[in-house]
Short mmCIF file of C-alpha atoms in Angstrom, two decimals:
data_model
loop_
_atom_site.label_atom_id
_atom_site.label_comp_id
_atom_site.label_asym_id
_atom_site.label_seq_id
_atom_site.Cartn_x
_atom_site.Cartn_y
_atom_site.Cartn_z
CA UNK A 1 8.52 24.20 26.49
CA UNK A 2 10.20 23.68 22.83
CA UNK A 3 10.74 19.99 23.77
CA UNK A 4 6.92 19.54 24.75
CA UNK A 5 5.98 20.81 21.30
CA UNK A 6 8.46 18.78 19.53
CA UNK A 7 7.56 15.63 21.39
CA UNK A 8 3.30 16.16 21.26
CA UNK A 9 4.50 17.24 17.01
CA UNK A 10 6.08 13.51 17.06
CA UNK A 11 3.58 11.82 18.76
CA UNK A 12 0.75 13.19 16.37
CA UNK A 13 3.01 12.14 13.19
CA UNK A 14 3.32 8.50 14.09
CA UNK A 15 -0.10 8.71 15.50
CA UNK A 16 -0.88 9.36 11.99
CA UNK A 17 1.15 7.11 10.61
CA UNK A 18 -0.34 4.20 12.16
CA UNK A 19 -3.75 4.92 12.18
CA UNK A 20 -3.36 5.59 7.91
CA UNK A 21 -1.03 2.68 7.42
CA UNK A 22 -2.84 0.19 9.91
CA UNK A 23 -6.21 0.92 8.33
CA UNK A 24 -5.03 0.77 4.52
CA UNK A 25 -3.69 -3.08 5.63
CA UNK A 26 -6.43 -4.31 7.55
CA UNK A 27 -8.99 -2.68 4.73
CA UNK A 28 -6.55 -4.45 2.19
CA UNK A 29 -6.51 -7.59 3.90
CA UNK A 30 -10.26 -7.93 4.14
CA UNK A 31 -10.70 -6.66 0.43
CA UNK A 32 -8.34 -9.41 -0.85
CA UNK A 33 -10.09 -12.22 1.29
CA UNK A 34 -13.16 -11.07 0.43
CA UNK A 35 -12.10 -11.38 -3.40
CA UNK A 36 -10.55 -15.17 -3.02
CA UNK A 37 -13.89 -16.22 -1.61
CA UNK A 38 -16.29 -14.25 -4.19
CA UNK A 39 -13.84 -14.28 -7.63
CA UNK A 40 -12.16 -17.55 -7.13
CA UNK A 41 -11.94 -18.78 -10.63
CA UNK A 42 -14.30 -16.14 -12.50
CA UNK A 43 -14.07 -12.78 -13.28
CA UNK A 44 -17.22 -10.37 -12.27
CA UNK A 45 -18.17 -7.40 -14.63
CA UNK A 46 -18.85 -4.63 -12.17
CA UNK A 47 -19.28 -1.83 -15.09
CA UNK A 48 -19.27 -3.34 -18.42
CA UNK A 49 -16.47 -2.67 -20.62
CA UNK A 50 -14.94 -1.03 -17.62
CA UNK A 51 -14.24 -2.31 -14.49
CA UNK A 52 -14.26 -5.84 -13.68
CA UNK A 53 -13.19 -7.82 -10.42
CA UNK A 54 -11.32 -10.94 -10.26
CA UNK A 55 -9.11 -12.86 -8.41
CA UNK A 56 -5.29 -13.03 -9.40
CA UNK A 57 -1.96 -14.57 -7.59
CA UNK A 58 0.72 -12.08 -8.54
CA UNK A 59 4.87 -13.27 -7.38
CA UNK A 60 5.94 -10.18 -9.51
CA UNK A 61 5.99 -6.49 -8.36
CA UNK A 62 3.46 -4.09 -10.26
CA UNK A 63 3.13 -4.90 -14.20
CA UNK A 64 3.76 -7.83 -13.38
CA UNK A 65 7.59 -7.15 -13.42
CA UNK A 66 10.20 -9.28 -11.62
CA UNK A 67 8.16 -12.33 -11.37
CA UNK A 68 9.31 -14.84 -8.75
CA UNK A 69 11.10 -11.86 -7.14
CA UNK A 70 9.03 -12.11 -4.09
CA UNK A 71 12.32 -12.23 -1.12
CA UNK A 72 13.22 -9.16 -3.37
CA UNK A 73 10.75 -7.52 -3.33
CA UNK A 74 9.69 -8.29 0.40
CA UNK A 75 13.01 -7.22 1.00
CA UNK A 76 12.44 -3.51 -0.76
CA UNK A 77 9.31 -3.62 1.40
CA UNK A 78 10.99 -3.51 4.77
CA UNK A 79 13.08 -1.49 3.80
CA UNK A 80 11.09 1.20 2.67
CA UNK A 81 8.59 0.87 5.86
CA UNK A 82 12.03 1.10 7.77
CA UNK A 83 13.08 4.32 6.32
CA UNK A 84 9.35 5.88 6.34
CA UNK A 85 9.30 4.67 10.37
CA UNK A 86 12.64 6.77 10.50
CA UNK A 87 12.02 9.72 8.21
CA UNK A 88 8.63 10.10 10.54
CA UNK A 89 10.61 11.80 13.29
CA UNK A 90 12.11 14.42 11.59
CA UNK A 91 9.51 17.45 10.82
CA UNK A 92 7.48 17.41 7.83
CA UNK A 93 4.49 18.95 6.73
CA UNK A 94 0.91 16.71 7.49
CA UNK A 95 0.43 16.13 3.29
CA UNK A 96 3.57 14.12 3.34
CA UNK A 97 2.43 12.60 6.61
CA UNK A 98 -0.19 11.48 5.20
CA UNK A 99 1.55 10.44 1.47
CA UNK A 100 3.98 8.34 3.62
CA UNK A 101 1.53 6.73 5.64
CA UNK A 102 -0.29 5.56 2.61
CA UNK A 103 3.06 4.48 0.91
CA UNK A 104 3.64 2.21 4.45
CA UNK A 105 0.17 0.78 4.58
CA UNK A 106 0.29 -0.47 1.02
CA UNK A 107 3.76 -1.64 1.50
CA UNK A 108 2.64 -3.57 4.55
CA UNK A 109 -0.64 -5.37 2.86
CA UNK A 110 1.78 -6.47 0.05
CA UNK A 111 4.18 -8.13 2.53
CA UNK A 112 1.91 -9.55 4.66
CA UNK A 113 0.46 -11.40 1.79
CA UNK A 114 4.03 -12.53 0.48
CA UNK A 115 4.83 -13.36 3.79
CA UNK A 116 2.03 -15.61 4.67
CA UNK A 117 0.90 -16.91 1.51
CA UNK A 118 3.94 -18.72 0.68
CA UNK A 119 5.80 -21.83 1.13
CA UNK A 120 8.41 -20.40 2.64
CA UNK A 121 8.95 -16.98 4.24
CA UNK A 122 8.64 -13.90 1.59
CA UNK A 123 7.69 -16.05 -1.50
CA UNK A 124 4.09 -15.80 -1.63
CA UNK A 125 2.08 -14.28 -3.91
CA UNK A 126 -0.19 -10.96 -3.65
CA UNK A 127 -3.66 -10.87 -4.25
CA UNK A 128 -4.93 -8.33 -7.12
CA UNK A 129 -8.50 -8.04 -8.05
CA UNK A 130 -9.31 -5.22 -9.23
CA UNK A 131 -9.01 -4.98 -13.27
CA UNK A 132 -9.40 -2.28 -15.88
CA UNK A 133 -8.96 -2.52 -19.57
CA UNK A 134 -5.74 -2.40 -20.80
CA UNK A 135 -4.09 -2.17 -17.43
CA UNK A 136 -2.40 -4.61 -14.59
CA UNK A 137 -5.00 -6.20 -12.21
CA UNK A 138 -4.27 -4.14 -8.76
CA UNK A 139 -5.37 -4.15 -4.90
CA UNK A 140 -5.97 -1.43 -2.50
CA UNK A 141 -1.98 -1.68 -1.36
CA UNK A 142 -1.37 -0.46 -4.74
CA UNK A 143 -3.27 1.92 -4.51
CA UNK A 144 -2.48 3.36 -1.39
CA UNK A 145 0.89 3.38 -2.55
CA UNK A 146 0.18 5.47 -6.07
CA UNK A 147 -2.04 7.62 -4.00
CA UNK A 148 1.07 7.91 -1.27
CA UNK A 149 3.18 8.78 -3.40
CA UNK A 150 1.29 11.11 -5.47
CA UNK A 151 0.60 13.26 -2.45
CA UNK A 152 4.44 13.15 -1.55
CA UNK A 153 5.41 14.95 -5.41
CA UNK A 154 2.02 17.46 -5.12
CA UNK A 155 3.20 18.55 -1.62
CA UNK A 156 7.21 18.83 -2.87
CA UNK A 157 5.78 20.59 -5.51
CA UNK A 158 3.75 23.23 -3.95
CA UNK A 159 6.52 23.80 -1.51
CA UNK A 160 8.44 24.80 -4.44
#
């Protein structure tokens, strides 16, 4: 009977996980199409002052750090979506569930993008659009990723 619950307790985790991370990268994928078509070459005041949406090629990782990193950085990417697809089986409370299926999704818009938008396999570039003052133009991976991984250090927190 243990072995049932264990089983239906992995099922529902990776369940989960791929309903989270598959909707974060086809959302993502849409969002940045969507923004190459409407922001091509301008940028679009959404709130003056703001928030503004534009369209951006990014080779670097967040910051815009390690530029022309992208087999790098694709390469951090499988790995990590390699260790959350392990780490999935063991058990682990829904929060981080959830936190890791946001950190996958994100990961997974990112490298699709490097891995199509290139010249050669992961080179390409990531979309960002979205742009505040003073900060890094970002995408929804990103932010599924922050938002991931914020979840993951609130829930290790509370089970302090």
């Amino acid at each position: 009977m243990r072995d049932v619950r264990v089983q239906d307790l992995r099922r529902h985790r990776l369940l989960t996980l791929a309903a989270i991370s598959g909707s974060i990268l086809l959302v993502d994928q849409l969002t940045k199409a969507w923004a190459e078509q409407t922001f091509g070459g301008r940028t679009v005041e959404i709130i003056p002052v703001v928030l503004s949406f534009t369209f951006t090629e990014n080779t670097g990782a967040a910051f815009s750090i390690f530029q022309n990193a992208g087999t790098l950085l694709s390469l951090a990417a499988v790995v990590a979506l390699a260790v959350i697809a392990g780490s999935i089986w063991s058990p682990r409370p829904l929060a981080e569930v959830v936190g890791l299926s946001l950190i996958a999704g994100g990961a997974a818009g990112n490298l699709y993008d490097r891995l199509t938008r290139g010249e050669n396999a992961f080179d390409g570039p990531v979309i960002d659009w979205i742009r505040f003052p003073n900060f890094p133009v970002f995408n929804l991976a990103d932010t599924a990723i922050t938002f991931g991984v914020a979840v993951i250090l609130v829930t290790a927190w509370r089970s302090r």
